[in-house]
Short mmCIF file of C-alpha atoms in Angstrom, two decimals:
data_model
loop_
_atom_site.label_atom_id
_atom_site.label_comp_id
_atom_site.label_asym_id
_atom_site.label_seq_id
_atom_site.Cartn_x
_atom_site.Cartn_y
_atom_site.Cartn_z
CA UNK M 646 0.00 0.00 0.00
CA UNK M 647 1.20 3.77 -0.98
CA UNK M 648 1.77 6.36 1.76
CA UNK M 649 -1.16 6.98 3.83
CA UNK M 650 -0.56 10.22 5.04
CA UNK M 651 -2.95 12.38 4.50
CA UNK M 652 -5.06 9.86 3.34
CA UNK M 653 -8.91 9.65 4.83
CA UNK M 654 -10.00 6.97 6.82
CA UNK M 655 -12.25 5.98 4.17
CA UNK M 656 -10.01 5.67 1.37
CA UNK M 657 -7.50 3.57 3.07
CA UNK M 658 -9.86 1.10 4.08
CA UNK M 659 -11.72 1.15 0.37
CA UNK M 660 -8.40 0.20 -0.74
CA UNK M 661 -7.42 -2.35 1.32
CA UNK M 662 -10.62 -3.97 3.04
CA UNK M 663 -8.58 -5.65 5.85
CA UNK M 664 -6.93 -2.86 7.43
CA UNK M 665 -10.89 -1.97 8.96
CA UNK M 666 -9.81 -4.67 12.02
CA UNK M 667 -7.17 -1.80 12.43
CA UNK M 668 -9.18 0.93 12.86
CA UNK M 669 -11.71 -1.28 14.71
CA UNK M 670 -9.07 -2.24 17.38
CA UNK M 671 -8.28 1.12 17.80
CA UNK M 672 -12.12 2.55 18.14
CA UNK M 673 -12.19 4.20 14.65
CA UNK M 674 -15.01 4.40 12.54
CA UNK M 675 -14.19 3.50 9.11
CA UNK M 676 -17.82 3.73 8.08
CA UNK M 677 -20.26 6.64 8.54
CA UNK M 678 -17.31 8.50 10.59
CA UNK M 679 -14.49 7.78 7.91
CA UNK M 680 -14.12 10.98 5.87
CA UNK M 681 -11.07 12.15 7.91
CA UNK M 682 -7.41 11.96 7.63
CA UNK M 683 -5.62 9.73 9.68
CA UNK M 684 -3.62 11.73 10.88
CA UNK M 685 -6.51 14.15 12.19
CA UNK M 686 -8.62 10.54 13.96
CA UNK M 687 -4.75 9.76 15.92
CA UNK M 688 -4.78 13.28 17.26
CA UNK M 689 -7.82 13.69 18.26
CA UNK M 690 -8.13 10.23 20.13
CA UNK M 691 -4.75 10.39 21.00
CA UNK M 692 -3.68 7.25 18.87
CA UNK M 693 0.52 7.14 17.96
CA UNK M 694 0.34 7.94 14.55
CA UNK M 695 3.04 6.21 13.81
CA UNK M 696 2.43 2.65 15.69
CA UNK M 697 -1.12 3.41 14.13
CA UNK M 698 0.62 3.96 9.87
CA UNK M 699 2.93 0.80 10.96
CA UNK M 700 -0.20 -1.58 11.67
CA UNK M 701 -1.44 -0.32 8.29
CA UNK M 702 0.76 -0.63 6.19
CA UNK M 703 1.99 -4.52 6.94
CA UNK M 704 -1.29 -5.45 6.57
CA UNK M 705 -1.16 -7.79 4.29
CA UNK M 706 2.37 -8.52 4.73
CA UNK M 707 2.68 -12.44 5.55
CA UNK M 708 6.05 -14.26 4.94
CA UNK M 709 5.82 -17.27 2.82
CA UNK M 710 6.68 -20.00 4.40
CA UNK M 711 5.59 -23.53 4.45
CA UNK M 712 5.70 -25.59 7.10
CA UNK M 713 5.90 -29.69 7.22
CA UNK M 714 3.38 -30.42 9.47
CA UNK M 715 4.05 -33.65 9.46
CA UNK M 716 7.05 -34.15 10.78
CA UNK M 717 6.30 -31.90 13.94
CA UNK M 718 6.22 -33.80 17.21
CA UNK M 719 2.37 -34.27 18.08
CA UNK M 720 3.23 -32.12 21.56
CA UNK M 721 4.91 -29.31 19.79
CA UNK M 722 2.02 -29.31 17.33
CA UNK M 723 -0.96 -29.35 19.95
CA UNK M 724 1.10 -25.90 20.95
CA UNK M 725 1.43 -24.36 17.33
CA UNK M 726 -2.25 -24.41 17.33
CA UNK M 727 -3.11 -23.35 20.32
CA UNK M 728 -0.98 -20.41 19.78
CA UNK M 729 -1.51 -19.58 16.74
CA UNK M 730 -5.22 -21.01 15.28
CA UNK M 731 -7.07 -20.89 18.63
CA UNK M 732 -5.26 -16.90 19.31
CA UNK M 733 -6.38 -15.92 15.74
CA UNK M 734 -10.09 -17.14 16.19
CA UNK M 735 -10.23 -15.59 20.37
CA UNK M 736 -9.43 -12.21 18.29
CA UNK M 737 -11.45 -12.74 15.67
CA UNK M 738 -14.76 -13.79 16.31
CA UNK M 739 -16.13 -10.67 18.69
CA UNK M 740 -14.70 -8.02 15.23
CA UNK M 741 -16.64 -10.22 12.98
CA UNK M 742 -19.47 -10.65 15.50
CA UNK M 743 -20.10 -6.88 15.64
CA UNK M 744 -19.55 -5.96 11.93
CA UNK M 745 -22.66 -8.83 11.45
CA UNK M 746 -24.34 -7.38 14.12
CA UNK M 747 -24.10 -3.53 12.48
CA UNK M 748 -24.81 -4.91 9.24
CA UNK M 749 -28.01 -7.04 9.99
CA UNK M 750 -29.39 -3.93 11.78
CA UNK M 751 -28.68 -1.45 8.98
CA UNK M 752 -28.97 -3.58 5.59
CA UNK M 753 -31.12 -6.70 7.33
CA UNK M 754 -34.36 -5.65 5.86
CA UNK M 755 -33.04 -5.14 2.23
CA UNK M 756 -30.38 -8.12 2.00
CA UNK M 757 -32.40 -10.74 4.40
CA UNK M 758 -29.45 -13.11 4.13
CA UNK M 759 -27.58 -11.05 6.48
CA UNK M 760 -29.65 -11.89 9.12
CA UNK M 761 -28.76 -15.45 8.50
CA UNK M 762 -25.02 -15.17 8.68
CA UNK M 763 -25.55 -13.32 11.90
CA UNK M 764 -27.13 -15.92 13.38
CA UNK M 765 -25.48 -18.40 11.97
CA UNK M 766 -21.68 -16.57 12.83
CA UNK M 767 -23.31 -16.51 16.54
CA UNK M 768 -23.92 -20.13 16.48
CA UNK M 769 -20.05 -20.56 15.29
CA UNK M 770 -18.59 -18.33 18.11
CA UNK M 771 -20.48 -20.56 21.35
CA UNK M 772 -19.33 -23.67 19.84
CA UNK M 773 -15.88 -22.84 18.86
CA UNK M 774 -15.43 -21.21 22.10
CA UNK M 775 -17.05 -24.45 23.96
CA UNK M 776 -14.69 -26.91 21.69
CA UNK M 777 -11.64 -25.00 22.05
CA UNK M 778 -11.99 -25.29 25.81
CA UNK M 779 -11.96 -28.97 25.30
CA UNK M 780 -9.24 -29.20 23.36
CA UNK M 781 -7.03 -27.10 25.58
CA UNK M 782 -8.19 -28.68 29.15
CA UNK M 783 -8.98 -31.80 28.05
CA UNK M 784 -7.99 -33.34 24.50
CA UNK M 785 -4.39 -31.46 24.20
CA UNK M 786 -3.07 -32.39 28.01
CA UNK M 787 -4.14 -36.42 26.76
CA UNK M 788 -2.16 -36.35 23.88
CA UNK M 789 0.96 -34.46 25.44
CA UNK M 790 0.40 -37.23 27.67
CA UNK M 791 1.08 -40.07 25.27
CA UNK M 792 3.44 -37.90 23.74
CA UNK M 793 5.83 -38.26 27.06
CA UNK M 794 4.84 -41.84 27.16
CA UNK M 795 6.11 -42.53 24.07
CA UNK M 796 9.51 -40.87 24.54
CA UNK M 797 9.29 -42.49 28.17
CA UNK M 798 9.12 -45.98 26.61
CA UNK M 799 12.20 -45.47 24.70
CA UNK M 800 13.86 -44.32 28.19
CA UNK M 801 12.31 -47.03 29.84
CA UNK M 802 10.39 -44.87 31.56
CA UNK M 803 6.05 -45.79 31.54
CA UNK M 804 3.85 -43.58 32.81
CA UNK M 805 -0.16 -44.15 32.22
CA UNK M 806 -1.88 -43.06 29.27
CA UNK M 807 -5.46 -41.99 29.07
CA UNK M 808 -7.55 -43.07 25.96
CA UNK M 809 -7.81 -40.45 23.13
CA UNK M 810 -9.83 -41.91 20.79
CA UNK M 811 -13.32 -41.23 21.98
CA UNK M 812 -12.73 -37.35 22.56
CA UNK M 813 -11.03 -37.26 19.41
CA UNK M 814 -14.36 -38.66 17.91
CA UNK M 815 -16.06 -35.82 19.73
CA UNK M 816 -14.01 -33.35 18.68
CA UNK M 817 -14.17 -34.42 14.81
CA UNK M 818 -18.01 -34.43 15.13
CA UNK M 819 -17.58 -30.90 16.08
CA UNK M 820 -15.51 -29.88 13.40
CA UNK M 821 -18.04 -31.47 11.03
CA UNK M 822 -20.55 -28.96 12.66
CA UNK M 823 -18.98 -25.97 12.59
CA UNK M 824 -17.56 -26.49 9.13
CA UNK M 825 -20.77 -27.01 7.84
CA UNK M 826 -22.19 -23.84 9.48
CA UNK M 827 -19.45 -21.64 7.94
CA UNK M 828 -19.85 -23.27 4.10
CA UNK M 829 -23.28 -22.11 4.70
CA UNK M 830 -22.39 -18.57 5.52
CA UNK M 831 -20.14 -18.83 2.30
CA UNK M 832 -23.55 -19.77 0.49
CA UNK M 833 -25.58 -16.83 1.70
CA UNK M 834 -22.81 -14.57 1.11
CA UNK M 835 -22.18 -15.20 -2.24
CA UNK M 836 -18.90 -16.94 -1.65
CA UNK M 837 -18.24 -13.96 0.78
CA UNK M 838 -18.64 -11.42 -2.80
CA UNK M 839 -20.43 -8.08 -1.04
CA UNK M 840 -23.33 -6.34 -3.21
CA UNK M 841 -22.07 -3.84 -5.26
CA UNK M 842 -23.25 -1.23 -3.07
CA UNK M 843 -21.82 -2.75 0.20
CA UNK M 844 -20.62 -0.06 2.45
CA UNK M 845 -17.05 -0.64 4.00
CA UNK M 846 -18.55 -2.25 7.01
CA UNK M 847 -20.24 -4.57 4.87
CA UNK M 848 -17.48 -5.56 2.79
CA UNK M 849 -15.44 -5.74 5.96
CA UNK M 850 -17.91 -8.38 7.00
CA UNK M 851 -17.60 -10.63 3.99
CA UNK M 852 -13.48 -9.88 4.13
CA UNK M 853 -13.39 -10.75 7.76
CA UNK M 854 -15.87 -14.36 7.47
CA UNK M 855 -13.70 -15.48 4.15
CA UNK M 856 -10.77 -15.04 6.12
CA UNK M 857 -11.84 -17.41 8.93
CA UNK M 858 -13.58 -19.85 7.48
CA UNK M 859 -9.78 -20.20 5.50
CA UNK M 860 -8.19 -20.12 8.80
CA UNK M 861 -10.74 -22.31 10.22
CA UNK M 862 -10.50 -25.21 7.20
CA UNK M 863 -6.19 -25.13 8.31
CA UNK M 864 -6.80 -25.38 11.72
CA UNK M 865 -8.98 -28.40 10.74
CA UNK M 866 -7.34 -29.85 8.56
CA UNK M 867 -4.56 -30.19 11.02
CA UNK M 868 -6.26 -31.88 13.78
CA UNK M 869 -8.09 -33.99 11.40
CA UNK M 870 -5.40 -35.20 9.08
CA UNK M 871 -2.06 -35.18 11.62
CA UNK M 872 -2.11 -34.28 15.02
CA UNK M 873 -5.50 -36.83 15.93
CA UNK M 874 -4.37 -39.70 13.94
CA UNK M 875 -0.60 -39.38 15.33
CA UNK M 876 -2.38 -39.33 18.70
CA UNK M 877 -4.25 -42.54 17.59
CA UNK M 878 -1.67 -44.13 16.60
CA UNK M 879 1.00 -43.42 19.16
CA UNK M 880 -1.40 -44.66 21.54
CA UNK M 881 -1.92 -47.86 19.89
CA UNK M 882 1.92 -48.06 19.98
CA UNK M 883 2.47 -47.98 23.54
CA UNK M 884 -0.22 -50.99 24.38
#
């Protein structure tokens, strides 16, 4: 993105959709209250400009780099996505939460659909926040568990395991769920393509639920496909 000083609140984010989480973290309005510089918002909230212009400008900005899953340790992976899948959806899911809620109450009676993917993001944020509790109190500690019991039987060192499989079962079933619920937002919305008319909020929305739902099929996919089977398997190993 080009400079954005002295740019308006409203053109930056019309230009680059994802830097309205920006302003939204920092209590701008990007929306009805976006026809002012930068520059002018910071001072008169009292914002550093220039922490502000940083955030802004590496929007975007994501280094490439693939990982191989596959050959993580099933303990260090359990962490990676705690820290980094589960942290991205906590900070994610109240932003996108109220930019549904704005939008259903503003464009709700001319684009009904939106008061679908409200309800339907609403019904995504209590049961991610429900399953992610299992995973973390209950599901993770079980497979660092075997993970120590595995490199304790090459030690000669046995501790107990607990059984995995059936909360693994539970926690696919969820992911089933919740999937489903988000490819049916992407339905409604068009495969998250605003109307041509969409305000910023609006297209924030759809920029904001295409976002997780891609986050959301990763984190997935890596519970689903390595760390559970791993866990499975491991398990098996050690009996």
């Amino acid at each position: 993105m080009e400079s954005i000083d002295n740019k308006t609140v409203a053109e930056i984010v019309t230009t680059n959709i994802k830097t309205a989480d920006v302003f939204k973290r920092n209590g701008i309005d990007f929306c009805c209250g976006g026809h002012v510089s930068v520059q002018e918002i910071c001072s008169k909230k009292g914002i550093d400009y220039s922490r502000l212009k940083e955030e802004i400008l590496n929007v975007g900005k994501t280094r490439s780099i693939t990982h191989d899953y596959n050959s993580w340790e099933i303990d260090f992976l359990t962490d990676y996505i705690v820290n980094t899948h589960h942290k991205y959806v906590i900070g994610a899911m109240p932003i996108i939460a109220e930019y549904a809620e704005k939008v259903a109450a503003v464009h709700g009676h001319h684009y009904s659909e939106i008061i679908e993917i409200k309800n339907l993001f609403q019904q995504i944020c209590l049961e991610l926040d429900s399953h992610m509790q299992k995973e973390e109190q209950l599901v993770f500690p079980i497979i660092k568990e075997i993970a120590k019991e595995k490199n304790d039987r090459i030690t000669g060192f046995i501790s107990s395991s607990r059984k995995i499989k059936d909360p693994i079962h539970m926690m696919e079933t969820e992911h089933t769920h919740v999937g489903d619920l988000i490819k049916r937002i992407g339905e409604l919305s068009n495969n998250f393509n605003p109307p041509n008319d969409a305000c910023n909020t609006f297209r924030a929305l759809y920029a904001g639920l295409e976002e997780f739902q891609n986050d959301l099929f990763q984190h997935i996919h890596l519970e689903n496909n390595i760390l559970f089977p791993k866990a499975i398997k491991f398990e098996q190993e050690l009996h």
